[in-house]
mmCIF file of C-alpha atoms and ligand atoms in Angstrom:
data_model
loop_
_atom_site.group_PDB
_atom_site.id
_atom_site.type_symbol
_atom_site.label_atom_id
_atom_site.label_comp_id
_atom_site.label_asym_id
_atom_site.label_seq_id
_atom_site.Cartn_x
_atom_site.Cartn_y
_atom_site.Cartn_z
ATOM 1 C CA MET A 1 -3.301 19.097 -13.302
ATOM 2 C CA CYS A 2 0.413 18.807 -12.654
ATOM 3 C CA ALA A 3 1.770 15.565 -11.204
ATOM 4 C CA LEU A 4 3.617 15.806 -7.917
ATOM 5 C CA SER A 5 7.323 15.297 -8.058
ATOM 6 C CA VAL A 6 7.506 11.849 -6.462
ATOM 7 C CA PRO A 7 10.383 9.354 -6.757
ATOM 8 C CA THR A 8 9.597 5.896 -8.147
ATOM 9 C CA ILE A 9 10.807 2.424 -7.173
ATOM 10 C CA ALA A 10 11.363 -0.303 -9.773
ATOM 11 C CA LEU A 11 9.463 -3.459 -8.830
ATOM 12 C CA THR A 12 10.836 -6.943 -9.399
ATOM 13 C CA ARG A 13 10.113 -7.715 -13.037
ATOM 14 C CA GLY A 14 7.137 -9.949 -13.731
ATOM 15 C CA THR A 15 7.300 -12.867 -16.096
ATOM 16 C CA ASN A 16 6.655 -10.604 -19.080
ATOM 17 C CA GLY A 17 9.875 -8.715 -18.269
ATOM 18 C CA GLU A 18 8.149 -5.326 -18.218
ATOM 19 C CA GLU A 19 9.688 -2.764 -15.885
ATOM 20 C CA VAL A 20 7.014 -1.530 -13.478
ATOM 21 C CA LEU A 21 7.712 1.688 -11.579
ATOM 22 C CA ILE A 22 5.647 2.416 -8.474
ATOM 23 C CA PRO A 23 5.418 6.045 -7.280
ATOM 24 C CA GLN A 24 6.827 6.064 -3.746
ATOM 25 C CA LEU A 25 3.913 8.163 -2.451
ATOM 26 C CA GLY A 26 0.238 7.451 -3.045
ATOM 27 C CA LEU A 27 -3.172 7.988 -1.504
ATOM 28 C CA GLY A 28 -4.575 5.308 0.809
ATOM 29 C CA THR A 29 -8.359 4.913 0.726
ATOM 30 C CA TYR A 30 -9.004 2.563 3.683
ATOM 31 C CA LYS A 31 -12.310 3.395 5.429
ATOM 32 C CA ILE A 32 -13.354 5.942 2.806
ATOM 33 C CA PRO A 33 -16.942 4.939 1.904
ATOM 34 C CA ASP A 34 -17.799 4.519 -1.770
ATOM 35 C CA ASP A 35 -19.973 7.632 -1.891
ATOM 36 C CA GLU A 36 -17.065 9.769 -0.604
ATOM 37 C CA ALA A 37 -14.292 8.035 -2.537
ATOM 38 C CA GLU A 38 -15.109 9.716 -5.842
ATOM 39 C CA CYS A 39 -14.743 13.204 -4.372
ATOM 40 C CA VAL A 40 -11.622 12.326 -2.324
ATOM 41 C CA VAL A 41 -9.820 10.651 -5.226
ATOM 42 C CA ARG A 42 -10.878 13.446 -7.585
ATOM 43 C CA ASP A 43 -9.203 15.923 -5.184
ATOM 44 C CA ALA A 44 -6.105 13.753 -4.893
ATOM 45 C CA LEU A 45 -5.705 13.517 -8.668
ATOM 46 C CA ALA A 46 -6.336 17.263 -9.011
ATOM 47 C CA VAL A 47 -3.553 18.108 -6.548
ATOM 48 C CA GLY A 48 -1.123 15.788 -8.328
ATOM 49 C CA TYR A 49 -1.377 12.322 -6.774
ATOM 50 C CA ARG A 50 -0.925 9.627 -9.421
ATOM 51 C CA HIS A 51 -0.910 6.515 -7.193
ATOM 52 C CA ILE A 52 -4.182 5.340 -5.628
ATOM 53 C CA ASP A 53 -4.484 2.345 -3.290
ATOM 54 C CA THR A 54 -7.843 0.596 -2.894
ATOM 55 C CA ALA A 55 -9.064 -2.937 -2.136
ATOM 56 C CA GLN A 56 -12.052 -5.188 -2.720
ATOM 57 C CA MET A 57 -12.545 -5.187 1.074
ATOM 58 C CA TYR A 58 -12.864 -1.374 1.223
ATOM 59 C CA GLY A 59 -16.044 -1.420 -0.889
ATOM 60 C CA ASN A 60 -14.994 1.808 -2.632
ATOM 61 C CA GLU A 61 -13.542 0.618 -5.957
ATOM 62 C CA ALA A 62 -16.537 2.015 -7.864
ATOM 63 C CA GLY A 63 -16.071 5.478 -6.329
ATOM 64 C CA VAL A 64 -12.359 5.351 -7.132
ATOM 65 C CA GLY A 65 -13.281 4.275 -10.681
ATOM 66 C CA ARG A 66 -15.680 7.205 -11.135
ATOM 67 C CA ALA A 67 -12.913 9.642 -10.153
ATOM 68 C CA ILE A 68 -10.473 7.969 -12.556
ATOM 69 C CA ALA A 69 -13.019 8.071 -15.380
ATOM 70 C CA ALA A 70 -13.640 11.770 -14.811
ATOM 71 C CA CYS A 71 -10.030 12.908 -14.384
ATOM 72 C CA GLY A 72 -9.032 12.966 -18.057
ATOM 73 C CA LEU A 73 -5.470 11.865 -17.313
ATOM 74 C CA PRO A 74 -3.692 9.425 -19.645
ATOM 75 C CA ARG A 75 -3.960 5.915 -18.223
ATOM 76 C CA ARG A 76 -0.168 5.483 -18.300
ATOM 77 C CA ASP A 77 0.204 8.379 -15.819
ATOM 78 C CA LEU A 78 -1.786 6.556 -13.116
ATOM 79 C CA PHE A 79 -0.752 3.731 -10.804
ATOM 80 C CA VAL A 80 -3.706 1.842 -9.296
ATOM 81 C CA THR A 81 -3.506 -0.948 -6.711
ATOM 82 C CA SER A 82 -6.287 -3.225 -5.520
ATOM 83 C CA LYS A 83 -6.325 -6.304 -3.298
ATOM 84 C CA LEU A 84 -7.944 -9.740 -3.329
ATOM 85 C CA ASP A 85 -10.427 -10.077 -0.453
ATOM 86 C CA ASN A 86 -10.255 -12.998 1.977
ATOM 87 C CA PRO A 87 -13.429 -14.789 0.761
ATOM 88 C CA ASN A 88 -12.144 -14.713 -2.856
ATOM 89 C CA HIS A 89 -9.000 -16.871 -2.663
ATOM 90 C CA ARG A 90 -10.445 -19.892 -4.499
ATOM 91 C CA ARG A 91 -9.371 -19.727 -8.179
ATOM 92 C CA ASP A 92 -12.809 -19.188 -9.707
ATOM 93 C CA ASP A 93 -13.752 -16.646 -7.038
ATOM 94 C CA ALA A 94 -10.455 -14.808 -7.523
ATOM 95 C CA LEU A 95 -10.947 -14.560 -11.298
ATOM 96 C CA ARG A 96 -14.565 -13.457 -10.895
ATOM 97 C CA SER A 97 -13.634 -10.915 -8.233
ATOM 98 C CA LEU A 98 -10.902 -9.512 -10.474
ATOM 99 C CA ASP A 99 -13.515 -9.025 -13.216
ATOM 100 C CA ALA A 100 -15.643 -7.095 -10.706
ATOM 101 C CA THR A 101 -12.648 -5.030 -9.579
ATOM 102 C CA MET A 102 -11.750 -4.091 -13.150
ATOM 103 C CA GLY A 103 -15.378 -3.273 -13.947
ATOM 104 C CA ALA A 104 -15.724 -1.085 -10.849
ATOM 105 C CA LEU A 105 -12.422 0.707 -11.488
ATOM 106 C CA GLY A 106 -13.176 0.976 -15.212
ATOM 107 C CA LEU A 107 -9.708 -0.311 -16.101
ATOM 108 C CA GLU A 108 -8.478 -2.798 -18.690
ATOM 109 C CA VAL A 109 -5.224 -3.409 -16.799
ATOM 110 C CA LEU A 110 -4.493 -2.996 -13.098
ATOM 111 C CA ASP A 111 -0.990 -1.855 -12.079
ATOM 112 C CA LEU A 112 -0.705 -3.931 -8.919
ATOM 113 C CA PHE A 113 -2.901 -6.661 -7.423
ATOM 114 C CA LEU A 114 -2.175 -7.893 -3.889
ATOM 115 C CA VAL A 115 -3.363 -10.814 -1.757
ATOM 116 C CA HIS A 116 -4.860 -8.682 1.037
ATOM 117 C CA TRP A 117 -4.275 -11.036 4.011
ATOM 118 C CA PRO A 118 -2.580 -14.442 4.335
ATOM 119 C CA LEU A 119 -5.949 -15.757 5.367
ATOM 120 C CA ALA A 120 -8.497 -17.344 3.086
ATOM 121 C CA THR A 121 -11.974 -17.606 4.564
ATOM 122 C CA SER A 122 -12.959 -20.370 2.130
ATOM 123 C CA THR A 123 -11.935 -23.780 3.466
ATOM 124 C CA GLY A 124 -9.314 -26.062 1.941
ATOM 125 C CA ILE A 125 -7.360 -23.257 0.284
ATOM 126 C CA ASP A 126 -3.647 -23.014 0.921
ATOM 127 C CA LEU A 127 -1.673 -19.790 0.419
ATOM 128 C CA VAL A 128 0.378 -21.507 -2.270
ATOM 129 C CA ASP A 129 -2.845 -22.201 -4.233
ATOM 130 C CA THR A 130 -3.805 -18.532 -3.914
ATOM 131 C CA TRP A 131 -0.353 -17.448 -5.088
ATOM 132 C CA ARG A 132 -0.554 -19.805 -8.103
ATOM 133 C CA THR A 133 -3.843 -18.111 -9.056
ATOM 134 C CA MET A 134 -2.166 -14.697 -8.740
ATOM 135 C CA ILE A 135 0.629 -15.918 -11.054
ATOM 136 C CA GLU A 136 -2.014 -17.060 -13.551
ATOM 137 C CA ILE A 137 -3.562 -13.573 -13.345
ATOM 138 C CA LEU A 138 -0.147 -11.982 -13.998
ATOM 139 C CA HIS A 139 0.339 -14.240 -17.036
ATOM 140 C CA SER A 140 -3.082 -13.217 -18.335
ATOM 141 C CA GLY A 141 -1.795 -9.643 -18.730
ATOM 142 C CA ARG A 142 -4.672 -8.135 -16.745
ATOM 143 C CA VAL A 143 -2.305 -6.876 -14.037
ATOM 144 C CA ARG A 144 1.212 -5.469 -14.433
ATOM 145 C CA ALA A 145 2.515 -6.755 -11.099
ATOM 146 C CA ILE A 146 1.379 -9.037 -8.283
ATOM 147 C CA GLY A 147 2.216 -8.902 -4.612
ATOM 148 C CA VAL A 148 0.940 -9.568 -1.127
ATOM 149 C CA SER A 149 -0.088 -7.706 1.991
ATOM 150 C CA ASN A 150 0.283 -8.537 5.668
ATOM 151 C CA PHE A 151 2.492 -11.568 4.934
ATOM 152 C CA GLN A 152 4.970 -12.738 7.563
ATOM 153 C CA PRO A 153 8.462 -14.030 6.624
ATOM 154 C CA ASP A 154 7.320 -17.680 6.717
ATOM 155 C CA HIS A 155 4.393 -16.957 4.375
ATOM 156 C CA LEU A 156 6.754 -15.246 1.909
ATOM 157 C CA ARG A 157 9.279 -18.075 1.974
ATOM 158 C CA ARG A 158 6.575 -20.705 1.502
ATOM 159 C CA ILE A 159 5.000 -19.163 -1.631
ATOM 160 C CA VAL A 160 8.371 -18.367 -3.218
ATOM 161 C CA GLU A 161 9.834 -21.819 -2.503
ATOM 162 C CA ALA A 162 6.743 -23.469 -4.022
ATOM 163 C CA THR A 163 6.467 -21.311 -7.163
ATOM 164 C CA GLY A 164 9.768 -19.480 -7.734
ATOM 165 C CA VAL A 165 7.778 -16.252 -8.210
ATOM 166 C CA VAL A 166 8.650 -13.415 -5.839
ATOM 167 C CA PRO A 167 5.894 -10.942 -4.857
ATOM 168 C CA ALA A 168 6.720 -7.471 -6.170
ATOM 169 C CA VAL A 169 5.462 -5.880 -2.939
ATOM 170 C CA ASN A 170 4.476 -6.738 0.619
ATOM 171 C CA GLN A 171 2.196 -4.030 1.995
ATOM 172 C CA ILE A 172 2.316 -4.092 5.798
ATOM 173 C CA GLU A 173 1.475 -1.908 8.766
ATOM 174 C CA LEU A 174 4.619 0.181 9.205
ATOM 175 C CA HIS A 175 5.401 3.485 10.947
ATOM 176 C CA PRO A 176 7.927 4.688 13.523
ATOM 177 C CA TRP A 177 6.117 2.842 16.349
ATOM 178 C CA LEU A 178 6.200 -0.412 14.317
ATOM 179 C CA ALA A 179 9.364 -0.375 12.218
ATOM 180 C CA GLN A 180 9.093 -4.039 11.103
ATOM 181 C CA SER A 181 12.871 -4.530 10.873
ATOM 182 C CA GLU A 182 12.722 -8.338 10.503
ATOM 183 C CA LEU A 183 10.261 -8.145 7.610
ATOM 184 C CA ARG A 184 12.181 -5.315 5.959
ATOM 185 C CA SER A 185 15.413 -7.283 5.981
ATOM 186 C CA THR A 186 13.585 -10.369 4.620
ATOM 187 C CA HIS A 187 12.181 -8.168 1.824
ATOM 188 C CA ALA A 188 15.649 -6.786 1.057
ATOM 189 C CA GLN A 189 17.064 -10.329 0.772
ATOM 190 C CA MET A 190 14.201 -11.488 -1.463
ATOM 191 C CA GLY A 191 13.879 -8.384 -3.683
ATOM 192 C CA ILE A 192 10.429 -7.387 -2.406
ATOM 193 C CA ALA A 193 9.455 -3.698 -2.161
ATOM 194 C CA THR A 194 8.049 -2.689 1.233
ATOM 195 C CA GLU A 195 4.877 -0.627 1.271
ATOM 196 C CA SER A 196 3.675 1.008 4.504
ATOM 197 C CA TRP A 197 -0.023 0.994 5.413
ATOM 198 C CA SER A 198 -1.272 3.291 8.170
ATOM 199 C CA PRO A 199 2.027 5.140 7.757
ATOM 200 C CA LEU A 200 0.882 7.793 10.259
ATOM 201 C CA GLY A 201 -0.312 5.143 12.729
ATOM 202 C CA ARG A 202 -3.888 6.160 11.803
ATOM 203 C CA GLY A 203 -2.979 9.686 12.824
ATOM 204 C CA ARG A 204 -1.910 8.704 16.359
ATOM 205 C CA LEU A 205 1.787 9.385 15.700
ATOM 206 C CA LEU A 206 1.055 13.017 14.881
ATOM 207 C CA THR A 207 1.058 13.945 18.564
ATOM 208 C CA ASP A 208 4.075 11.866 19.560
ATOM 209 C CA PRO A 209 6.356 14.360 21.405
ATOM 210 C CA VAL A 210 9.479 13.240 19.504
ATOM 211 C CA VAL A 211 7.712 13.718 16.153
ATOM 212 C CA VAL A 212 6.377 17.107 17.247
ATOM 213 C CA ARG A 213 9.837 18.233 18.428
ATOM 214 C CA ILE A 214 11.456 17.253 15.113
ATOM 215 C CA ALA A 215 8.662 18.958 13.158
ATOM 216 C CA GLU A 216 9.271 22.197 15.064
ATOM 217 C CA ALA A 217 13.032 21.961 14.569
ATOM 218 C CA VAL A 218 12.731 21.354 10.812
ATOM 219 C CA GLY A 219 9.840 23.807 10.292
ATOM 220 C CA VAL A 220 7.384 21.269 8.807
ATOM 221 C CA SER A 221 4.302 19.430 10.127
ATOM 222 C CA PRO A 222 4.383 16.165 12.136
ATOM 223 C CA ALA A 223 2.748 14.344 9.194
ATOM 224 C CA GLN A 224 5.465 15.610 6.843
ATOM 225 C CA VAL A 225 8.178 14.377 9.238
ATOM 226 C CA ILE A 226 6.712 10.872 9.332
ATOM 227 C CA ILE A 227 6.112 10.657 5.582
ATOM 228 C CA ARG A 228 9.675 11.863 4.972
ATOM 229 C CA TRP A 229 10.947 9.127 7.350
ATOM 230 C CA HIS A 230 9.204 6.515 5.157
ATOM 231 C CA LEU A 231 10.626 7.960 1.938
ATOM 232 C CA GLN A 232 14.187 8.183 3.306
ATOM 233 C CA ASN A 233 13.886 4.536 4.384
ATOM 234 C CA GLY A 234 13.075 3.534 0.784
ATOM 235 C CA LEU A 235 9.488 2.591 1.639
ATOM 236 C CA VAL A 236 6.394 3.106 -0.514
ATOM 237 C CA VAL A 237 3.981 5.172 1.575
ATOM 238 C CA ILE A 238 0.204 5.669 1.213
ATOM 239 C CA PRO A 239 -1.060 8.180 3.796
ATOM 240 C CA LYS A 240 -4.837 8.468 3.824
ATOM 241 C CA SER A 241 -6.563 11.815 4.058
ATOM 242 C CA THR A 242 -9.997 12.969 3.025
ATOM 243 C CA HIS A 243 -8.954 16.638 3.270
ATOM 244 C CA ARG A 244 -7.525 18.328 0.207
ATOM 245 C CA GLU A 245 -5.223 20.662 2.197
ATOM 246 C CA ARG A 246 -3.769 17.699 4.110
ATOM 247 C CA MET A 247 -3.270 15.763 0.867
ATOM 248 C CA ILE A 248 -1.267 18.702 -0.488
ATOM 249 C CA ALA A 249 0.813 19.028 2.689
ATOM 250 C CA ASN A 250 1.400 15.261 2.951
ATOM 251 C CA ALA A 251 2.874 15.255 -0.554
ATOM 252 C CA ASP A 252 4.996 18.368 0.012
ATOM 253 C CA VAL A 253 7.889 16.330 1.398
ATOM 254 C CA ILE A 254 10.494 16.453 -1.329
ATOM 255 C CA GLY A 255 11.999 19.880 -0.504
ATOM 256 C CA PHE A 256 13.592 18.945 2.842
ATOM 257 C CA THR A 257 15.538 16.062 4.377
ATOM 258 C CA LEU A 258 15.728 14.663 7.879
ATOM 259 C CA ASP A 259 19.293 14.470 9.148
ATOM 260 C CA ASP A 260 20.821 11.354 10.697
ATOM 261 C CA ALA A 261 20.041 12.465 14.260
ATOM 262 C CA HIS A 262 16.359 13.011 13.431
ATOM 263 C CA MET A 263 16.130 9.676 11.586
ATOM 264 C CA ALA A 264 17.756 7.930 14.578
ATOM 265 C CA ALA A 265 15.345 9.599 17.019
ATOM 266 C CA LEU A 266 12.395 8.376 14.911
ATOM 267 C CA ASP A 267 13.922 4.889 14.611
ATOM 268 C CA ALA A 268 14.172 4.788 18.418
ATOM 269 C CA LEU A 269 10.342 5.099 18.696
ATOM 270 C CA ASP A 270 9.887 1.479 17.555
ATOM 271 C CA GLN A 271 8.004 -0.374 20.317
ATOM 272 C CA GLY A 272 6.129 -2.873 18.171
ATOM 273 C CA VAL A 273 2.869 -0.938 18.645
ATOM 274 C CA ARG A 274 0.150 -1.843 16.139
ATOM 275 C CA THR A 275 -2.856 0.282 15.244
ATOM 276 C CA GLY A 276 -4.452 -2.473 13.117
ATOM 277 C CA SER A 277 -4.835 -6.273 13.170
ATOM 278 C CA HIS A 278 -1.920 -8.677 13.526
ATOM 279 C CA PRO A 279 -1.776 -10.918 10.434
ATOM 280 C CA ASP A 280 -2.167 -14.017 12.625
ATOM 281 C CA GLN A 281 -5.210 -12.700 14.464
ATOM 282 C CA VAL A 282 -7.043 -10.642 11.867
ATOM 283 C CA GLN A 283 -10.804 -10.492 12.239
ATOM 284 C CA VAL A 284 -12.499 -11.327 8.952
HETATM 285 P P1 A2P B 301 -8.368 12.780 7.575
HETATM 286 O O1 A2P B 301 -8.747 11.695 6.595
HETATM 287 O O2 A2P B 301 -9.548 13.367 8.283
HETATM 288 O O3 A2P B 301 -7.455 13.816 6.984
HETATM 289 P P2 A2P B 301 -2.959 6.632 8.202
HETATM 290 O O4 A2P B 301 -2.644 7.018 6.818
HETATM 291 O O5 A2P B 301 -1.772 6.306 9.060
HETATM 292 O O6 A2P B 301 -4.009 5.538 8.297
HETATM 293 O O7 A2P B 301 -3.592 7.919 8.913
HETATM 294 C C1 A2P B 301 -4.819 8.431 8.471
HETATM 295 C C2 A2P B 301 -5.393 9.329 9.525
HETATM 296 O O8 A2P B 301 -4.540 10.480 9.700
HETATM 297 C C3 A2P B 301 -6.733 9.854 9.122
HETATM 298 O O9 A2P B 301 -7.533 9.934 10.292
HETATM 299 C C4 A2P B 301 -6.445 11.257 8.560
HETATM 300 O O10 A2P B 301 -7.552 12.099 8.774
HETATM 301 C C5 A2P B 301 -5.274 11.676 9.402
HETATM 302 N N1 A2P B 301 -4.359 12.570 8.669
HETATM 303 C C6 A2P B 301 -3.776 12.354 7.477
HETATM 304 N N2 A2P B 301 -2.964 13.373 7.133
HETATM 305 C C7 A2P B 301 -3.047 14.270 8.145
HETATM 306 C C8 A2P B 301 -2.442 15.532 8.380
HETATM 307 N N3 A2P B 301 -1.609 16.076 7.518
HETATM 308 N N4 A2P B 301 -2.755 16.180 9.545
HETATM 309 C C9 A2P B 301 -3.609 15.635 10.433
HETATM 310 N N5 A2P B 301 -4.210 14.433 10.268
HETATM 311 C C10 A2P B 301 -3.937 13.761 9.137
#
């Protein structure tokens, strides 16, 4: 079981000063039911993926955990992310839900724990309270890094101004149709790594004529073009696939580069088109 050759990005150091390296490419598991997750993640680990992204909301942490338990890889070779669900923002709920996450994943320490949405469903909870609980979790040593997901620039500024602790990551919907330039420049100023969810636009970008034309010119697949665009932009990318052959192809993106003209043509596709919820209007 050879690991893929994937570059890493150093995350902002947590309070314990440990350097945490995140593999720039991982497997997304959104919408993979628990009973399928074990088989999908087992395939991903077998073909060399070492970074797996799950969430309390996905309901598949136990399946992911069964695949991790069975894979036989040293724990230090894996990078596992999970996310705090919206009903769990209150301190006691967050701590209890983290216990459940760790139990389901079968891990002593999680690599990265994110606040999934800037939206608590329990009343009377402010984002700053949630972030203080995440900082407490980081201090406890049960996670190596903490971050957020779907945060807008004002959310980021508010939690950092109140606590002085910068999220290591903001995981947001990002692909050539939704390039998120304002958020990316805010992240660059604040030292936050940008992670792209639905990096293929839930598969819809694969038939975009510009993507298809570039794929033909370079001699790779449309998915490989888009994943390469994320990597060359310095983004962490987590394409989801339940098919082993697609997982292999999606990770076979290190042996070619997109030239400036191709990158510019992909950049020009940005029309602010979302395939998922807007953080201000998410349905919970
Ligand atoms: P499947 O899971 O059946 O392979 P995103 O990561 O942007 O959310 O996109 C995920 C969607 O794209 C899924 O429907 C997935 O289908 C599909 N997909 C992922 N990789 C490929 C690929 N290489 N070729 C075609 N479809 C793909």
